């Protein structure tokens, strides 16, 4: 690069320096670099969950038939059941178990429940890095009054210092 191609420096009078996450209040630290480990953990959990649910997750229901079915009949029953009950278009549809067929729901395993809980923790951790209420990053919303109180606290604790800094 030719130094003559560079624009004139901006004077400090025409510059707004917004200090974010900082150890010393002068030099900023990238939130992404500070949060890299926690986000890396979240990505590892995503990969684990994807692999688990793709390759080895246990079924959520069991179909019990009173008769001894041939392999072909069992495959046909499962195929028809899947066609009527699986997928987003069938979510919430009522199932019909006829001919003595019983449908038994299996409880979620402790391992799966713990994995789901860790995903919830990851969302809370990301929200904490930015000082944002969890409901603003897709977490669970509390009662209406609680959400209003969280939003007001967010304004006081997080946004107010930025707004005052910008105003000054």
PDB file of C-alpha atoms in Angstrom:
ATOM      1  CA  UNK A   1       0.000   0.000   0.000  1.00  0.00           C
ATOM      2  CA  UNK A   2       1.084   3.538  -0.722  1.00  0.00           C
ATOM      3  CA  UNK A   3       0.789   5.711   2.372  1.00  0.00           C
ATOM      4  CA  UNK A   4      -0.664   8.516   0.250  1.00  0.00           C
ATOM      5  CA  UNK A   5      -3.705   6.301  -0.451  1.00  0.00           C
ATOM      6  CA  UNK A   6      -4.671   6.237   3.224  1.00  0.00           C
ATOM      7  CA  UNK A   7      -7.375   8.650   4.391  1.00  0.00           C
ATOM      8  CA  UNK A   8      -6.516  11.468   6.753  1.00  0.00           C
ATOM      9  CA  UNK A   9      -6.567  10.450  10.416  1.00  0.00           C
ATOM     10  CA  UNK A  10      -9.757  11.215  12.316  1.00  0.00           C
ATOM     11  CA  UNK A  11      -9.265  13.699  15.113  1.00  0.00           C
ATOM     12  CA  UNK A  12     -10.290  12.672  18.618  1.00  0.00           C
ATOM     13  CA  UNK A  13     -12.951  15.399  18.573  1.00  0.00           C
ATOM     14  CA  UNK A  14     -14.728  13.593  15.716  1.00  0.00           C
ATOM     15  CA  UNK A  15     -14.402  10.102  17.125  1.00  0.00           C
ATOM     16  CA  UNK A  16     -16.738   8.189  19.423  1.00  0.00           C
ATOM     17  CA  UNK A  17     -14.866   5.480  21.311  1.00  0.00           C
ATOM     18  CA  UNK A  18     -17.244   2.965  22.839  1.00  0.00           C
ATOM     19  CA  UNK A  19     -15.523   0.749  25.358  1.00  0.00           C
ATOM     20  CA  UNK A  20     -17.096  -2.668  25.659  1.00  0.00           C
ATOM     21  CA  UNK A  21     -15.832  -5.653  27.614  1.00  0.00           C
ATOM     22  CA  UNK A  22     -12.458  -4.571  28.975  1.00  0.00           C
ATOM     23  CA  UNK A  23      -9.904  -5.517  31.607  1.00  0.00           C
ATOM     24  CA  UNK A  24      -8.616  -1.968  31.995  1.00  0.00           C
ATOM     25  CA  UNK A  25     -11.467   0.256  30.757  1.00  0.00           C
ATOM     26  CA  UNK A  26      -9.418   1.409  27.764  1.00  0.00           C
ATOM     27  CA  UNK A  27      -8.555  -1.553  25.579  1.00  0.00           C
ATOM     28  CA  UNK A  28     -11.524  -3.619  24.525  1.00  0.00           C
ATOM     29  CA  UNK A  29     -11.664  -7.401  24.558  1.00  0.00           C
ATOM     30  CA  UNK A  30     -13.569  -9.356  21.963  1.00  0.00           C
ATOM     31  CA  UNK A  31     -16.617 -10.917  23.587  1.00  0.00           C
ATOM     32  CA  UNK A  32     -16.279 -13.738  21.076  1.00  0.00           C
ATOM     33  CA  UNK A  33     -12.706 -14.533  22.134  1.00  0.00           C
ATOM     34  CA  UNK A  34     -13.657 -14.386  25.817  1.00  0.00           C
ATOM     35  CA  UNK A  35     -16.677 -16.626  25.232  1.00  0.00           C
ATOM     36  CA  UNK A  36     -14.914 -19.024  22.832  1.00  0.00           C
ATOM     37  CA  UNK A  37     -14.681 -21.855  25.382  1.00  0.00           C
ATOM     38  CA  UNK A  38     -18.317 -21.747  26.383  1.00  0.00           C
ATOM     39  CA  UNK A  39     -19.435 -21.555  22.759  1.00  0.00           C
ATOM     40  CA  UNK A  40     -17.049 -24.386  21.884  1.00  0.00           C
ATOM     41  CA  UNK A  41     -18.708 -26.463  24.592  1.00  0.00           C
ATOM     42  CA  UNK A  42     -22.106 -25.610  23.130  1.00  0.00           C
ATOM     43  CA  UNK A  43     -20.988 -26.685  19.652  1.00  0.00           C
ATOM     44  CA  UNK A  44     -19.615 -29.932  21.054  1.00  0.00           C
ATOM     45  CA  UNK A  45     -22.971 -30.570  22.764  1.00  0.00           C
ATOM     46  CA  UNK A  46     -24.769 -29.879  19.481  1.00  0.00           C
ATOM     47  CA  UNK A  47     -22.580 -32.369  17.644  1.00  0.00           C
ATOM     48  CA  UNK A  48     -23.049 -34.949  20.406  1.00  0.00           C
ATOM     49  CA  UNK A  49     -26.821 -34.477  20.402  1.00  0.00           C
ATOM     50  CA  UNK A  50     -27.018 -34.648  16.632  1.00  0.00           C
ATOM     51  CA  UNK A  51     -25.013 -37.857  16.555  1.00  0.00           C
ATOM     52  CA  UNK A  52     -26.961 -39.348  19.472  1.00  0.00           C
ATOM     53  CA  UNK A  53     -30.372 -38.629  18.053  1.00  0.00           C
ATOM     54  CA  UNK A  54     -29.332 -39.609  14.542  1.00  0.00           C
ATOM     55  CA  UNK A  55     -27.595 -42.879  15.364  1.00  0.00           C
ATOM     56  CA  UNK A  56     -28.749 -44.213  18.654  1.00  0.00           C
ATOM     57  CA  UNK A  57     -31.558 -42.389  20.352  1.00  0.00           C
ATOM     58  CA  UNK A  58     -34.127 -44.607  21.934  1.00  0.00           C
ATOM     59  CA  UNK A  59     -37.680 -44.492  20.612  1.00  0.00           C
ATOM     60  CA  UNK A  60     -40.289 -42.435  22.472  1.00  0.00           C
ATOM     61  CA  UNK A  61     -43.101 -44.958  21.991  1.00  0.00           C
ATOM     62  CA  UNK A  62     -43.527 -48.694  21.689  1.00  0.00           C
ATOM     63  CA  UNK A  63     -46.284 -50.326  19.661  1.00  0.00           C
ATOM     64  CA  UNK A  64     -47.528 -53.570  21.241  1.00  0.00           C
ATOM     65  CA  UNK A  65     -49.531 -55.906  19.041  1.00  0.00           C
ATOM     66  CA  UNK A  66     -51.422 -58.855  20.587  1.00  0.00           C
ATOM     67  CA  UNK A  67     -50.605 -61.185  17.681  1.00  0.00           C
ATOM     68  CA  UNK A  68     -47.274 -62.550  16.569  1.00  0.00           C
ATOM     69  CA  UNK A  69     -46.599 -60.550  13.431  1.00  0.00           C
ATOM     70  CA  UNK A  70     -44.470 -61.691  10.560  1.00  0.00           C
ATOM     71  CA  UNK A  71     -41.507 -59.510   9.788  1.00  0.00           C
ATOM     72  CA  UNK A  72     -43.281 -58.164   6.703  1.00  0.00           C
ATOM     73  CA  UNK A  73     -46.450 -57.337   8.693  1.00  0.00           C
ATOM     74  CA  UNK A  74     -44.387 -55.656  11.433  1.00  0.00           C
ATOM     75  CA  UNK A  75     -42.523 -53.559   8.828  1.00  0.00           C
ATOM     76  CA  UNK A  76     -45.824 -52.581   7.199  1.00  0.00           C
ATOM     77  CA  UNK A  77     -47.337 -51.595  10.566  1.00  0.00           C
ATOM     78  CA  UNK A  78     -44.293 -49.460  11.439  1.00  0.00           C
ATOM     79  CA  UNK A  79     -44.246 -47.863   7.995  1.00  0.00           C
ATOM     80  CA  UNK A  80     -47.949 -46.956   8.198  1.00  0.00           C
ATOM     81  CA  UNK A  81     -47.564 -45.672  11.759  1.00  0.00           C
ATOM     82  CA  UNK A  82     -44.603 -43.501  10.740  1.00  0.00           C
ATOM     83  CA  UNK A  83     -46.507 -42.170   7.731  1.00  0.00           C
ATOM     84  CA  UNK A  84     -49.412 -41.070   9.921  1.00  0.00           C
ATOM     85  CA  UNK A  85     -47.550 -39.896  13.053  1.00  0.00           C
ATOM     86  CA  UNK A  86     -44.033 -38.697  12.199  1.00  0.00           C
ATOM     87  CA  UNK A  87     -42.951 -35.392  10.699  1.00  0.00           C
ATOM     88  CA  UNK A  88     -43.973 -31.797  11.193  1.00  0.00           C
ATOM     89  CA  UNK A  89     -47.184 -32.134   9.155  1.00  0.00           C
ATOM     90  CA  UNK A  90     -48.441 -34.823  11.537  1.00  0.00           C
ATOM     91  CA  UNK A  91     -47.497 -33.083  14.790  1.00  0.00           C
ATOM     92  CA  UNK A  92     -50.394 -33.114  17.224  1.00  0.00           C
ATOM     93  CA  UNK A  93     -52.548 -35.521  15.206  1.00  0.00           C
ATOM     94  CA  UNK A  94     -54.582 -38.049  17.116  1.00  0.00           C
ATOM     95  CA  UNK A  95     -53.332 -41.606  16.798  1.00  0.00           C
ATOM     96  CA  UNK A  96     -55.656 -44.578  16.345  1.00  0.00           C
ATOM     97  CA  UNK A  97     -54.607 -47.899  17.829  1.00  0.00           C
ATOM     98  CA  UNK A  98     -57.036 -50.541  16.539  1.00  0.00           C
ATOM     99  CA  UNK A  99     -57.093 -54.314  16.503  1.00  0.00           C
ATOM    100  CA  UNK A 100     -55.672 -54.686  19.985  1.00  0.00           C
ATOM    101  CA  UNK A 101     -52.652 -52.483  19.242  1.00  0.00           C
ATOM    102  CA  UNK A 102     -51.358 -50.712  22.351  1.00  0.00           C
ATOM    103  CA  UNK A 103     -49.237 -47.586  22.272  1.00  0.00           C
ATOM    104  CA  UNK A 104     -46.929 -47.117  25.241  1.00  0.00           C
ATOM    105  CA  UNK A 105     -45.093 -43.827  25.754  1.00  0.00           C
ATOM    106  CA  UNK A 106     -41.566 -44.199  27.068  1.00  0.00           C
ATOM    107  CA  UNK A 107     -40.216 -41.644  29.520  1.00  0.00           C
ATOM    108  CA  UNK A 108     -37.268 -39.493  28.495  1.00  0.00           C
ATOM    109  CA  UNK A 109     -34.015 -40.966  29.751  1.00  0.00           C
ATOM    110  CA  UNK A 110     -31.940 -39.168  32.371  1.00  0.00           C
ATOM    111  CA  UNK A 111     -29.174 -38.789  29.788  1.00  0.00           C
ATOM    112  CA  UNK A 112     -31.496 -37.093  27.289  1.00  0.00           C
ATOM    113  CA  UNK A 113     -32.999 -34.873  29.983  1.00  0.00           C
ATOM    114  CA  UNK A 114     -29.524 -33.824  31.132  1.00  0.00           C
ATOM    115  CA  UNK A 115     -28.504 -33.063  27.535  1.00  0.00           C
ATOM    116  CA  UNK A 116     -31.597 -30.896  27.088  1.00  0.00           C
ATOM    117  CA  UNK A 117     -30.845 -29.115  30.377  1.00  0.00           C
ATOM    118  CA  UNK A 118     -27.272 -28.414  29.251  1.00  0.00           C
ATOM    119  CA  UNK A 119     -28.622 -26.770  26.084  1.00  0.00           C
ATOM    120  CA  UNK A 120     -30.782 -24.534  28.291  1.00  0.00           C
ATOM    121  CA  UNK A 121     -27.693 -23.650  30.366  1.00  0.00           C
ATOM    122  CA  UNK A 122     -25.785 -22.782  27.192  1.00  0.00           C
ATOM    123  CA  UNK A 123     -28.462 -20.236  26.247  1.00  0.00           C
ATOM    124  CA  UNK A 124     -28.294 -18.720  29.735  1.00  0.00           C
ATOM    125  CA  UNK A 125     -24.514 -18.511  29.528  1.00  0.00           C
ATOM    126  CA  UNK A 126     -24.582 -16.698  26.185  1.00  0.00           C
ATOM    127  CA  UNK A 127     -27.162 -14.255  27.553  1.00  0.00           C
ATOM    128  CA  UNK A 128     -24.915 -13.567  30.550  1.00  0.00           C
ATOM    129  CA  UNK A 129     -21.969 -12.655  28.296  1.00  0.00           C
ATOM    130  CA  UNK A 130     -23.998  -9.822  26.816  1.00  0.00           C
ATOM    131  CA  UNK A 131     -25.988  -8.920  29.946  1.00  0.00           C
ATOM    132  CA  UNK A 132     -29.228  -9.810  28.179  1.00  0.00           C
ATOM    133  CA  UNK A 133     -32.258 -11.473  29.805  1.00  0.00           C
ATOM    134  CA  UNK A 134     -32.563 -15.116  28.749  1.00  0.00           C
ATOM    135  CA  UNK A 135     -35.976 -14.573  27.170  1.00  0.00           C
ATOM    136  CA  UNK A 136     -34.331 -12.191  24.685  1.00  0.00           C
ATOM    137  CA  UNK A 137     -32.157 -14.997  23.298  1.00  0.00           C
ATOM    138  CA  UNK A 138     -34.954 -17.517  22.947  1.00  0.00           C
ATOM    139  CA  UNK A 139     -35.140 -18.776  26.520  1.00  0.00           C
ATOM    140  CA  UNK A 140     -38.265 -19.382  28.507  1.00  0.00           C
ATOM    141  CA  UNK A 141     -40.388 -16.375  29.309  1.00  0.00           C
ATOM    142  CA  UNK A 142     -41.681 -16.017  32.793  1.00  0.00           C
ATOM    143  CA  UNK A 143     -44.987 -14.476  33.788  1.00  0.00           C
ATOM    144  CA  UNK A 144     -45.802 -11.139  32.133  1.00  0.00           C
ATOM    145  CA  UNK A 145     -44.893  -9.080  35.241  1.00  0.00           C
ATOM    146  CA  UNK A 146     -41.606 -10.937  35.573  1.00  0.00           C
ATOM    147  CA  UNK A 147     -40.734 -10.271  31.920  1.00  0.00           C
ATOM    148  CA  UNK A 148     -41.469  -6.552  32.373  1.00  0.00           C
ATOM    149  CA  UNK A 149     -39.246  -6.492  35.470  1.00  0.00           C
ATOM    150  CA  UNK A 150     -36.446  -8.283  33.552  1.00  0.00           C
ATOM    151  CA  UNK A 151     -36.698  -5.798  30.707  1.00  0.00           C
ATOM    152  CA  UNK A 152     -36.519  -2.848  33.125  1.00  0.00           C
ATOM    153  CA  UNK A 153     -33.528  -4.410  34.889  1.00  0.00           C
ATOM    154  CA  UNK A 154     -31.867  -4.909  31.490  1.00  0.00           C
ATOM    155  CA  UNK A 155     -32.384  -1.231  30.722  1.00  0.00           C
ATOM    156  CA  UNK A 156     -30.912  -0.206  34.107  1.00  0.00           C
ATOM    157  CA  UNK A 157     -28.037  -2.712  34.343  1.00  0.00           C
ATOM    158  CA  UNK A 158     -26.922  -3.021  30.724  1.00  0.00           C
ATOM    159  CA  UNK A 159     -28.266  -0.368  28.388  1.00  0.00           C
ATOM    160  CA  UNK A 160     -28.168   2.634  30.740  1.00  0.00           C
ATOM    161  CA  UNK A 161     -24.371   2.648  31.038  1.00  0.00           C
ATOM    162  CA  UNK A 162     -24.062   2.479  27.230  1.00  0.00           C
ATOM    163  CA  UNK A 163     -26.649   5.191  26.672  1.00  0.00           C
ATOM    164  CA  UNK A 164     -25.035   7.487  29.265  1.00  0.00           C
ATOM    165  CA  UNK A 165     -21.585   6.872  27.755  1.00  0.00           C
ATOM    166  CA  UNK A 166     -22.835   7.712  24.272  1.00  0.00           C
ATOM    167  CA  UNK A 167     -24.615  10.815  25.532  1.00  0.00           C
ATOM    168  CA  UNK A 168     -21.494  12.102  27.298  1.00  0.00           C
TER     169      UNK A 168
END
